[in-house]
PDB file of C-alpha atoms in Angstrom:
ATOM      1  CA  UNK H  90       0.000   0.000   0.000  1.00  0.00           C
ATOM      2  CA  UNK H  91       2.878   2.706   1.020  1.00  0.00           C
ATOM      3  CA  UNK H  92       4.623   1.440  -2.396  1.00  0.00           C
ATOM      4  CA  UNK H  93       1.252   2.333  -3.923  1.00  0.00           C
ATOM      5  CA  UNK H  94       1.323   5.612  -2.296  1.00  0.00           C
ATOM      6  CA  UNK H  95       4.200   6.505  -3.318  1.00  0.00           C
ATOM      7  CA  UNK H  96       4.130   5.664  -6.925  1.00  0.00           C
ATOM      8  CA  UNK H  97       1.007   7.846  -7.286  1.00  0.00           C
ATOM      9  CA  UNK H  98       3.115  10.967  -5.456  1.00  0.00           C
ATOM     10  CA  UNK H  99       5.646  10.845  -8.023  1.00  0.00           C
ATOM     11  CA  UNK H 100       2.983  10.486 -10.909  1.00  0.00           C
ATOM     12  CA  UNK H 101       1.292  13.500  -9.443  1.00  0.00           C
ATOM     13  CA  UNK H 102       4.481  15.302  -9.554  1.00  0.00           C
ATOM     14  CA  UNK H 103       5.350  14.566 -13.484  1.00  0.00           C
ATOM     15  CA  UNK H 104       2.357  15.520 -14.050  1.00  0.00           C
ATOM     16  CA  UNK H 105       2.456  18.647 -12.402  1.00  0.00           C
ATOM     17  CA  UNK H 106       5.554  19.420 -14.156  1.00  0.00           C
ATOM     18  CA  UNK H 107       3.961  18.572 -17.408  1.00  0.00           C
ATOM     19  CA  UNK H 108       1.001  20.910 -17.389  1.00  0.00           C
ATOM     20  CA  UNK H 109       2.658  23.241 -14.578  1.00  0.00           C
ATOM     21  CA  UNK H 110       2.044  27.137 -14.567  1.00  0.00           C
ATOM     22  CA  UNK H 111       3.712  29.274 -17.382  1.00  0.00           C
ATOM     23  CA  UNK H 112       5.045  32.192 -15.606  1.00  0.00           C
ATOM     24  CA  UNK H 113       3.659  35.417 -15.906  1.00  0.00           C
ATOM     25  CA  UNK H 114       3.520  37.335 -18.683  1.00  0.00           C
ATOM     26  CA  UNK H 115       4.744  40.547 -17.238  1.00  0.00           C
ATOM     27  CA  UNK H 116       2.871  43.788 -19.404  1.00  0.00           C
ATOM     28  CA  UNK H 117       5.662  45.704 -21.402  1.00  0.00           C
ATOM     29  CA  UNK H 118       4.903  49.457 -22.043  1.00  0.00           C
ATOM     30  CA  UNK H 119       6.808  51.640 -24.430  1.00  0.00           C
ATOM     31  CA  UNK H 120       5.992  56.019 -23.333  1.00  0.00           C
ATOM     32  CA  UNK H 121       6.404  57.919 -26.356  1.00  0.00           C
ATOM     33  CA  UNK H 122       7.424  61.649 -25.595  1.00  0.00           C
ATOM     34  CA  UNK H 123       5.432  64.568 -26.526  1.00  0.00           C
ATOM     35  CA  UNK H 124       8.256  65.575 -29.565  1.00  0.00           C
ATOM     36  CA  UNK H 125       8.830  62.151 -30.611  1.00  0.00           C
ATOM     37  CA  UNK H 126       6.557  59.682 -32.923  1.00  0.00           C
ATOM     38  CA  UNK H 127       6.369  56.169 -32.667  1.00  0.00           C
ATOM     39  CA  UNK H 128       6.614  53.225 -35.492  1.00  0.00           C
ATOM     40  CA  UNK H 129       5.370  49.691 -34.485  1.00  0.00           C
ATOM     41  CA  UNK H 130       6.898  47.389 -35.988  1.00  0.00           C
ATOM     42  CA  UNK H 131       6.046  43.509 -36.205  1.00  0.00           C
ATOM     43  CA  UNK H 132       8.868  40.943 -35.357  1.00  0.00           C
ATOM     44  CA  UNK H 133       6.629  37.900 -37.111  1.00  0.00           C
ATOM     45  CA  UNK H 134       6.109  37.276 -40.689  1.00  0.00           C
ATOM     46  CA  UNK H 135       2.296  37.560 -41.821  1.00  0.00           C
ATOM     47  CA  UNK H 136       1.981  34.286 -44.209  1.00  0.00           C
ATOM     48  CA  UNK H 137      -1.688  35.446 -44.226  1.00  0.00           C
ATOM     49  CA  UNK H 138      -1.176  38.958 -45.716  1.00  0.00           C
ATOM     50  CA  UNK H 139      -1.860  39.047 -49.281  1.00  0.00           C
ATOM     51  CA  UNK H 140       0.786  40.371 -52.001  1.00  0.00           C
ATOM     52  CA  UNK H 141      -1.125  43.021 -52.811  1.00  0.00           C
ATOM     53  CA  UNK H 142      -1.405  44.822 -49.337  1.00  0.00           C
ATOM     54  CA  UNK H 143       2.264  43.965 -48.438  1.00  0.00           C
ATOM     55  CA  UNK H 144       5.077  47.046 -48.503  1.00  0.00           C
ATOM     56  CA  UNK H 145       8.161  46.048 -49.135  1.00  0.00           C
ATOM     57  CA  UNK H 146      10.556  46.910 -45.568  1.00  0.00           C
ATOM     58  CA  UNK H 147      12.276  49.721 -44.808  1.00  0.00           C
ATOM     59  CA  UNK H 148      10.997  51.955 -47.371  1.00  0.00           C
ATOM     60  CA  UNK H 149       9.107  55.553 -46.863  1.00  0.00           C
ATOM     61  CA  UNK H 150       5.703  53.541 -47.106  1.00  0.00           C
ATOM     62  CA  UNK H 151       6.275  50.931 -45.219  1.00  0.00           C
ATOM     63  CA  UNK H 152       7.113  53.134 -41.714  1.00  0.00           C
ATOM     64  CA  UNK H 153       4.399  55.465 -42.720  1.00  0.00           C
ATOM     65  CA  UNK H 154       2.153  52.482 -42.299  1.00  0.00           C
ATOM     66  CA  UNK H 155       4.026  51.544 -39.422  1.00  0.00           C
ATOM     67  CA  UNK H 156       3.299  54.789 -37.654  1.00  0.00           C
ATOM     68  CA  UNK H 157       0.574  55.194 -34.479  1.00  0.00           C
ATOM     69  CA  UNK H 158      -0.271  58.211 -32.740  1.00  0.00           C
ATOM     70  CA  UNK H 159      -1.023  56.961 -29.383  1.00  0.00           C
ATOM     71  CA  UNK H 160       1.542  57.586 -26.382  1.00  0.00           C
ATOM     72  CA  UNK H 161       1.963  54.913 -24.477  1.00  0.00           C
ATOM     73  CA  UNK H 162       2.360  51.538 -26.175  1.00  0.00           C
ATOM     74  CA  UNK H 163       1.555  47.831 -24.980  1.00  0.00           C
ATOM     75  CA  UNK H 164       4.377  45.594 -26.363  1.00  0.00           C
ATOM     76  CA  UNK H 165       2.611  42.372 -27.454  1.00  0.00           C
ATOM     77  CA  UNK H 166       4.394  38.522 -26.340  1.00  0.00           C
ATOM     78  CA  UNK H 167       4.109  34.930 -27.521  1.00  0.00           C
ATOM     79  CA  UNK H 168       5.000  32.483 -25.696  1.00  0.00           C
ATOM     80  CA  UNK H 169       8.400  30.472 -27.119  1.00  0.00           C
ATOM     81  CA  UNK H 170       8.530  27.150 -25.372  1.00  0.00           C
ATOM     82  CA  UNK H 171      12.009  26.208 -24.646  1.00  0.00           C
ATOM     83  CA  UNK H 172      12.158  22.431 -23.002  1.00  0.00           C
ATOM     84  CA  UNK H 173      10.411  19.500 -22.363  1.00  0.00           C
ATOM     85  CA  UNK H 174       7.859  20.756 -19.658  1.00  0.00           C
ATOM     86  CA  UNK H 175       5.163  23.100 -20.023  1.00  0.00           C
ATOM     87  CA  UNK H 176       6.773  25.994 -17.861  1.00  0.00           C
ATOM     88  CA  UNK H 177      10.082  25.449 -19.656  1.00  0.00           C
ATOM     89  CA  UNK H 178       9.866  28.685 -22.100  1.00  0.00           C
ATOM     90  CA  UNK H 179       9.392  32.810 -22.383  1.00  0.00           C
ATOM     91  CA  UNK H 180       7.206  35.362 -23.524  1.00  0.00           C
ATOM     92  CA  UNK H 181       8.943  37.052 -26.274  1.00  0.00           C
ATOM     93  CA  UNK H 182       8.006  40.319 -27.764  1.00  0.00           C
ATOM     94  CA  UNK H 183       6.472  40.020 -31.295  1.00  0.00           C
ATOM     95  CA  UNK H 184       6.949  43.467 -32.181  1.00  0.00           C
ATOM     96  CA  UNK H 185       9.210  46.368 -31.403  1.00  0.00           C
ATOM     97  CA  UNK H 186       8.588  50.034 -31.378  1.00  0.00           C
ATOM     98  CA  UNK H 187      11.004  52.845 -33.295  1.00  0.00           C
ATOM     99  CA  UNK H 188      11.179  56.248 -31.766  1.00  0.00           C
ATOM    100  CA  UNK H 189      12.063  59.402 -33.786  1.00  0.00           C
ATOM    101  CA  UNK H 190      12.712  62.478 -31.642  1.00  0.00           C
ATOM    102  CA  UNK H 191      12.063  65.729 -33.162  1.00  0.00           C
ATOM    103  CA  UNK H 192      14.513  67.852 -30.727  1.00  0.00           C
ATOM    104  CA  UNK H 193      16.053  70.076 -32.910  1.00  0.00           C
ATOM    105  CA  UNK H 194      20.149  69.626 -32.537  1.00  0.00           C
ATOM    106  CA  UNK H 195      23.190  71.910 -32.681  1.00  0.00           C
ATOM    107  CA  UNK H 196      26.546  70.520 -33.255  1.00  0.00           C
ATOM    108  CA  UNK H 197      29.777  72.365 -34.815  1.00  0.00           C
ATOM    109  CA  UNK H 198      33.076  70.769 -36.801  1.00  0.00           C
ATOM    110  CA  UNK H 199      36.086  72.285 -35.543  1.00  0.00           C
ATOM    111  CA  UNK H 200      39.528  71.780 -36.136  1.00  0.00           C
ATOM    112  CA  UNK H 201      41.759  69.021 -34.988  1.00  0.00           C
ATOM    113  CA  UNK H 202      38.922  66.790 -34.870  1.00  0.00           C
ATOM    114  CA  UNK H 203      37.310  63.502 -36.701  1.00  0.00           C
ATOM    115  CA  UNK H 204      34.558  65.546 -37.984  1.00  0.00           C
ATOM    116  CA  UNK H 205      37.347  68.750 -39.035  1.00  0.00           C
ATOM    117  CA  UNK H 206      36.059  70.224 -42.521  1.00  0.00           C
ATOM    118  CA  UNK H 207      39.537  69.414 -44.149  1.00  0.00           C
ATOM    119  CA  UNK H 208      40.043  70.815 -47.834  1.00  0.00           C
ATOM    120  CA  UNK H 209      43.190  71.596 -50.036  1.00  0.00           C
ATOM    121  CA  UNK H 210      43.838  74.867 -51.624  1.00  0.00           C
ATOM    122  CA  UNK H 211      45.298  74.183 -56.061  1.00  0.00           C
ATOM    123  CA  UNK H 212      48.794  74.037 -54.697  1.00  0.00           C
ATOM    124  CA  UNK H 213      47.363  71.493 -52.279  1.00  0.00           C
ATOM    125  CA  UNK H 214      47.949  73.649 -48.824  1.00  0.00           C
ATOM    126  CA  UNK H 215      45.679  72.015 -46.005  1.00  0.00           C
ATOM    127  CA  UNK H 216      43.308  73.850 -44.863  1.00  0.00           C
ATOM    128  CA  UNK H 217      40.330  73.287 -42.181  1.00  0.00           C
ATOM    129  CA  UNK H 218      36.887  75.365 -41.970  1.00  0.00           C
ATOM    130  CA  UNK H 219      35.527  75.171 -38.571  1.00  0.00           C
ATOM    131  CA  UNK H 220      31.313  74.595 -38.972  1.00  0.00           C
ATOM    132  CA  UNK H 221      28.669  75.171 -36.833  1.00  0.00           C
ATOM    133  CA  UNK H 222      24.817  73.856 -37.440  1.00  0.00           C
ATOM    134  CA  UNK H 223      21.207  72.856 -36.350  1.00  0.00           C
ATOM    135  CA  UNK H 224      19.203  70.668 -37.535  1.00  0.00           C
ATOM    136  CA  UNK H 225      16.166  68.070 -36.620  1.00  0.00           C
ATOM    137  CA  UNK H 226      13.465  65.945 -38.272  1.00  0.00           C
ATOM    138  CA  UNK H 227      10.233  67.172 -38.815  1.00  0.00           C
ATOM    139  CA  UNK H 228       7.766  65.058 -37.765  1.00  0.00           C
ATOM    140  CA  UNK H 229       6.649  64.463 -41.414  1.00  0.00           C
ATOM    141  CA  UNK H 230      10.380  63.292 -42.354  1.00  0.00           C
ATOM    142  CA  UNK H 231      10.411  60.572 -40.022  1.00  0.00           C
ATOM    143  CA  UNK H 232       9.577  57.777 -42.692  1.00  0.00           C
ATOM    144  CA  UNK H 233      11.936  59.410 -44.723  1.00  0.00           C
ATOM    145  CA  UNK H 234      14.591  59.352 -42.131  1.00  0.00           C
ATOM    146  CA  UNK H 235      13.976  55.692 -41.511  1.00  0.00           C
ATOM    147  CA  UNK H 236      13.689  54.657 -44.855  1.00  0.00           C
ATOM    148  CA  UNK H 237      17.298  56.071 -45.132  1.00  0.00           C
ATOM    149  CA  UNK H 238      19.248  55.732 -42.321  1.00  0.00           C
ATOM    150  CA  UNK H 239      16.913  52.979 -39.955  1.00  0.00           C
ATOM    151  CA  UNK H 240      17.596  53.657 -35.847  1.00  0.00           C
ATOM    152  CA  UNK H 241      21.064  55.611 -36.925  1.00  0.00           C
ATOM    153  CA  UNK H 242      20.872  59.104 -34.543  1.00  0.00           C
ATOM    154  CA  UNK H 243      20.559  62.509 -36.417  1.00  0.00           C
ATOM    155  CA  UNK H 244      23.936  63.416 -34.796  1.00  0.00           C
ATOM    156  CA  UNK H 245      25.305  60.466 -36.247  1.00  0.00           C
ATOM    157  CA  UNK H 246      24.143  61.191 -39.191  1.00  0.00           C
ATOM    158  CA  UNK H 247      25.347  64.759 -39.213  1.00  0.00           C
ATOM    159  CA  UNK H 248      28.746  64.067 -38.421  1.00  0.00           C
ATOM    160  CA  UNK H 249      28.994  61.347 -40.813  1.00  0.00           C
ATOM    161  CA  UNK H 250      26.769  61.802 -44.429  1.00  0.00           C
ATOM    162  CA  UNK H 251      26.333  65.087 -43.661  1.00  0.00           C
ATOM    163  CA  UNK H 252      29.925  65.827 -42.917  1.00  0.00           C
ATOM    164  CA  UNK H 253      31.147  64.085 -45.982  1.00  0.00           C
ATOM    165  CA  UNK H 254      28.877  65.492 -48.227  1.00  0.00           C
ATOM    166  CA  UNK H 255      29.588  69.370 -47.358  1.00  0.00           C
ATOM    167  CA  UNK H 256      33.303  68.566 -47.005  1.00  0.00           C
ATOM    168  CA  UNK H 257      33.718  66.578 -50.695  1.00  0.00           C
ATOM    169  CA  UNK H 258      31.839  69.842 -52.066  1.00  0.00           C
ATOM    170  CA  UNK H 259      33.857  72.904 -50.271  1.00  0.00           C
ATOM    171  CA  UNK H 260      37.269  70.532 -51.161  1.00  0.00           C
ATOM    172  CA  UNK H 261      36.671  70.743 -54.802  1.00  0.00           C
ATOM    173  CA  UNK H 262      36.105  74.807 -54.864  1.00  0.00           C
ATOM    174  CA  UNK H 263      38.725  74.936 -52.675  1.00  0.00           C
ATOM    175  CA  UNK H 264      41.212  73.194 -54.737  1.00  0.00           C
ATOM    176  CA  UNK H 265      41.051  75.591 -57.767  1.00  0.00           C
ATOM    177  CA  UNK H 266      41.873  78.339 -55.300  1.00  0.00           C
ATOM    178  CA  UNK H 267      45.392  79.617 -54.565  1.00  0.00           C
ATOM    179  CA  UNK H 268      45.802  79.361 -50.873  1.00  0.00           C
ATOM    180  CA  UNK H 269      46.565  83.606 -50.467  1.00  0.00           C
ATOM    181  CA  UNK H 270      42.808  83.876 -51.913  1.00  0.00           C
ATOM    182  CA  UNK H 271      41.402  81.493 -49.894  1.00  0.00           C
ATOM    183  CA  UNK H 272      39.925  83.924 -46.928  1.00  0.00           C
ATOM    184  CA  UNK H 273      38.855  86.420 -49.848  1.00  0.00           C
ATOM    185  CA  UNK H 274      36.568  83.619 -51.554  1.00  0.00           C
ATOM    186  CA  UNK H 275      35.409  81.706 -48.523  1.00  0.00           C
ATOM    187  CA  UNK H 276      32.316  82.901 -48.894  1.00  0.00           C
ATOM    188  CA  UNK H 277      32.202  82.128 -51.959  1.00  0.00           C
ATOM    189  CA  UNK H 278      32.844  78.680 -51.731  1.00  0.00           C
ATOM    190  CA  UNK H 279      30.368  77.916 -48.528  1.00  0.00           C
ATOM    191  CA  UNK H 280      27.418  79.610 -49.323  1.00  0.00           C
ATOM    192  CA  UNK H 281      26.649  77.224 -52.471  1.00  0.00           C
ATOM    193  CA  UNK H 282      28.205  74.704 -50.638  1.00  0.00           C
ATOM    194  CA  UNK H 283      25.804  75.010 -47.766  1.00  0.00           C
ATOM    195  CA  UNK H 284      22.747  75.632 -50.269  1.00  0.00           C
ATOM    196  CA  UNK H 285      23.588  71.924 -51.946  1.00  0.00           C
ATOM    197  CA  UNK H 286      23.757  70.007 -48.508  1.00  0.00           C
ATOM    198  CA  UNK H 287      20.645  71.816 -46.860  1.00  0.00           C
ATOM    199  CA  UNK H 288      19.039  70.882 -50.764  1.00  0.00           C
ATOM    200  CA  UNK H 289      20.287  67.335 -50.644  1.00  0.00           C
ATOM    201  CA  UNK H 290      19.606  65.837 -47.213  1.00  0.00           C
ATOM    202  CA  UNK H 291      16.111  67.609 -46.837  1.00  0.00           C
ATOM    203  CA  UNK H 292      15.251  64.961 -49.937  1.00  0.00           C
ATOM    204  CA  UNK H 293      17.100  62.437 -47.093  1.00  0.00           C
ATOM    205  CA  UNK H 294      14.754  63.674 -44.256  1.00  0.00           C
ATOM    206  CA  UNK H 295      16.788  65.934 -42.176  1.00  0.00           C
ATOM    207  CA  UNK H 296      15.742  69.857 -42.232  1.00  0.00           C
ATOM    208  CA  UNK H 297      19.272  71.597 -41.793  1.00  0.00           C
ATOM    209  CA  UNK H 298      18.083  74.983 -40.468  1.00  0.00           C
ATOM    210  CA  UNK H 299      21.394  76.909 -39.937  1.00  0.00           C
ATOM    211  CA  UNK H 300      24.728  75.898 -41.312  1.00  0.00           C
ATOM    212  CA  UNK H 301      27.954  78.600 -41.324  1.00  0.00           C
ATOM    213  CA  UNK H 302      31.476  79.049 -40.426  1.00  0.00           C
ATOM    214  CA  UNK H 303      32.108  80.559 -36.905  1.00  0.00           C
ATOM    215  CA  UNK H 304      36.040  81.338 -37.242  1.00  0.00           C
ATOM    216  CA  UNK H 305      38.287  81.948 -40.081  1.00  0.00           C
ATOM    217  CA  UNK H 306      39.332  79.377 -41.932  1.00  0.00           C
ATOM    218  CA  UNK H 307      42.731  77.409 -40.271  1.00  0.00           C
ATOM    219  CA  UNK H 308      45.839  76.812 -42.680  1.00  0.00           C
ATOM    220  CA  UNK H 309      48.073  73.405 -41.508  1.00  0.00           C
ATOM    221  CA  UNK H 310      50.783  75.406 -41.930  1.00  0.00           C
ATOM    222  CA  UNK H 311      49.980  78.345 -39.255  1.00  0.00           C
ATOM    223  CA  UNK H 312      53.221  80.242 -41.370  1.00  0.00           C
ATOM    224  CA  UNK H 313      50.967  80.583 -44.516  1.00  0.00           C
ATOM    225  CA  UNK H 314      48.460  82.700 -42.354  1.00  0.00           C
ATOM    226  CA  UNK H 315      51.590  84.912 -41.795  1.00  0.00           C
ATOM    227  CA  UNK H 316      52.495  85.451 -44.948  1.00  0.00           C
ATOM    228  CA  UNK H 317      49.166  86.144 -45.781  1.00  0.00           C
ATOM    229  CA  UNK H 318      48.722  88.950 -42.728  1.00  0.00           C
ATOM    230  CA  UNK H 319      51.945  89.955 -43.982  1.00  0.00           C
ATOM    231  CA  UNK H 320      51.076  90.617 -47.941  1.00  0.00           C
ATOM    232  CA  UNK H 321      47.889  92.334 -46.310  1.00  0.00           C
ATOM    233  CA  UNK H 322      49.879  94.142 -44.750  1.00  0.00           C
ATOM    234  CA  UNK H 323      51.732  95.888 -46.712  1.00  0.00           C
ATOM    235  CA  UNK H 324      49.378  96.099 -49.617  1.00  0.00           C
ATOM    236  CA  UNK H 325      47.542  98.578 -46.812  1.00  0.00           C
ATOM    237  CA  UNK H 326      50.638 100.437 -46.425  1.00  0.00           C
ATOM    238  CA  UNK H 327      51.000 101.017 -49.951  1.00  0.00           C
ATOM    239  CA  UNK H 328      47.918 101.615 -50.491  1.00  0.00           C
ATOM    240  CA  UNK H 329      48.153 104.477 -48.018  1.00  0.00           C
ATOM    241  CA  UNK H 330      51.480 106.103 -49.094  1.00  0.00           C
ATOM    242  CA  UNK H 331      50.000 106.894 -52.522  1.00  0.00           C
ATOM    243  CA  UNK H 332      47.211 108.638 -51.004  1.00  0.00           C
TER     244      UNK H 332
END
């Protein structure tokens, strides 16, 4: 009888463990700030969805589709069993949710630096033009952005595309400039160079509001400057004596 007994314990307790408790599936909540809009996006493949209503990933369409409005978002799980018993397993999430912020953001490229605006006068003196800029995404832009450059931050996006793009243009003015001209035609050189980048990356999904030099340009060789200072100056002196 106590052989019995305990025979039927231990059958009791495999069978417990068979059809035991899951644990909890613990709510997940995603807060979505009052300058930032949120994209939910689904983790699972729909084999149901029909070819005409899919959008193919990562383009404009498909995370304007993706979009919701609301501000606090419930994170939906499966459950993903993992062993032999019933418990043995975890919810996972079957979607995730993308945040743009919409903070505007100020940055500058100064000299001596990774992001350094580095350009080459024709007789191929170095020179560096020290940049200073805002910029955000409009709310509008966001599919845009995302279509383009996925979970990448603006700033990183600034001080890399962005960087390139403005340096590769203001190089190759730069370079058909003698380097004792070079402060005369700065200008020059920027202005269209900041009209193209603020042109091109709005198409991209950034809105570059302010983009300009805050110093004088910087030679590599600081004895070029001199010379420079120097020819100025006694052009002025010149100039005066005549008079």
């Amino acid at each position: 009888m106590k052989k019995i007994s305990i025979l039927f314990a231990m059958a009791i307790l495999v069978l417990i463990g068979l059809v035991g408790c899951r644990p909890y599936d613990v709510p997940q909540f995603i807060e979505v700030g009052t300058n930032e809009s949120a994209y939910v996006i689904p983790l699972d493949t729909d084999t149901d969805l029909k070819t005409e209503d899919q959008v193919a990933v990562n383009t404009e369409a498909y995370y304007k589709k993706a979009m919701v409005s609301v501000k606090k978002i419930q994170i939906h799980h499966k459950w993903e069993q993992r062993g032999r018993w019933h418990s043995n397993g975890d919810w996972v999430p079957t979607e995730k949710v993308i945040i743009v912020n919409h903070t505007p953001v100020s940055g500058r490229w100064i000299q001596d630096t990774n992001e350094a605006i580095k350009v080459e006068t024709k007789g191929s003196q170095g020179i560096q033009v020290p940049m200073t800029f805002d910029a955000r995404i409009v709310k509008e832009d966001g599919p845009l952005y995302l279509s383009n450059y996925g979970t990448k931050s603006l700033m990183d996006v600034l001080n890399t595309e962005v960087n390139h793009y403005f340096a590769a243009f203001c190089n190759e003015a730069f370079h058909q400039v003698e380097y004792k001209d070079a402060n005369a035609q700065r200008d020059e050189i920027v202005k269209p160079a900041v009209a193209s980048t603020i042109e091109y990356f709005k198409t991209q999904g950034i809105t570059i509001t302010q983009m300009s030099v805050y110093d004088g340009l910087i030679f590599d060789d600081p004895t070029l400057q001199d010379e420079i200072n120097k020819l100025k100056s006694e052009t002025f002196y010149l100039r005066k004596k005549c008079k």
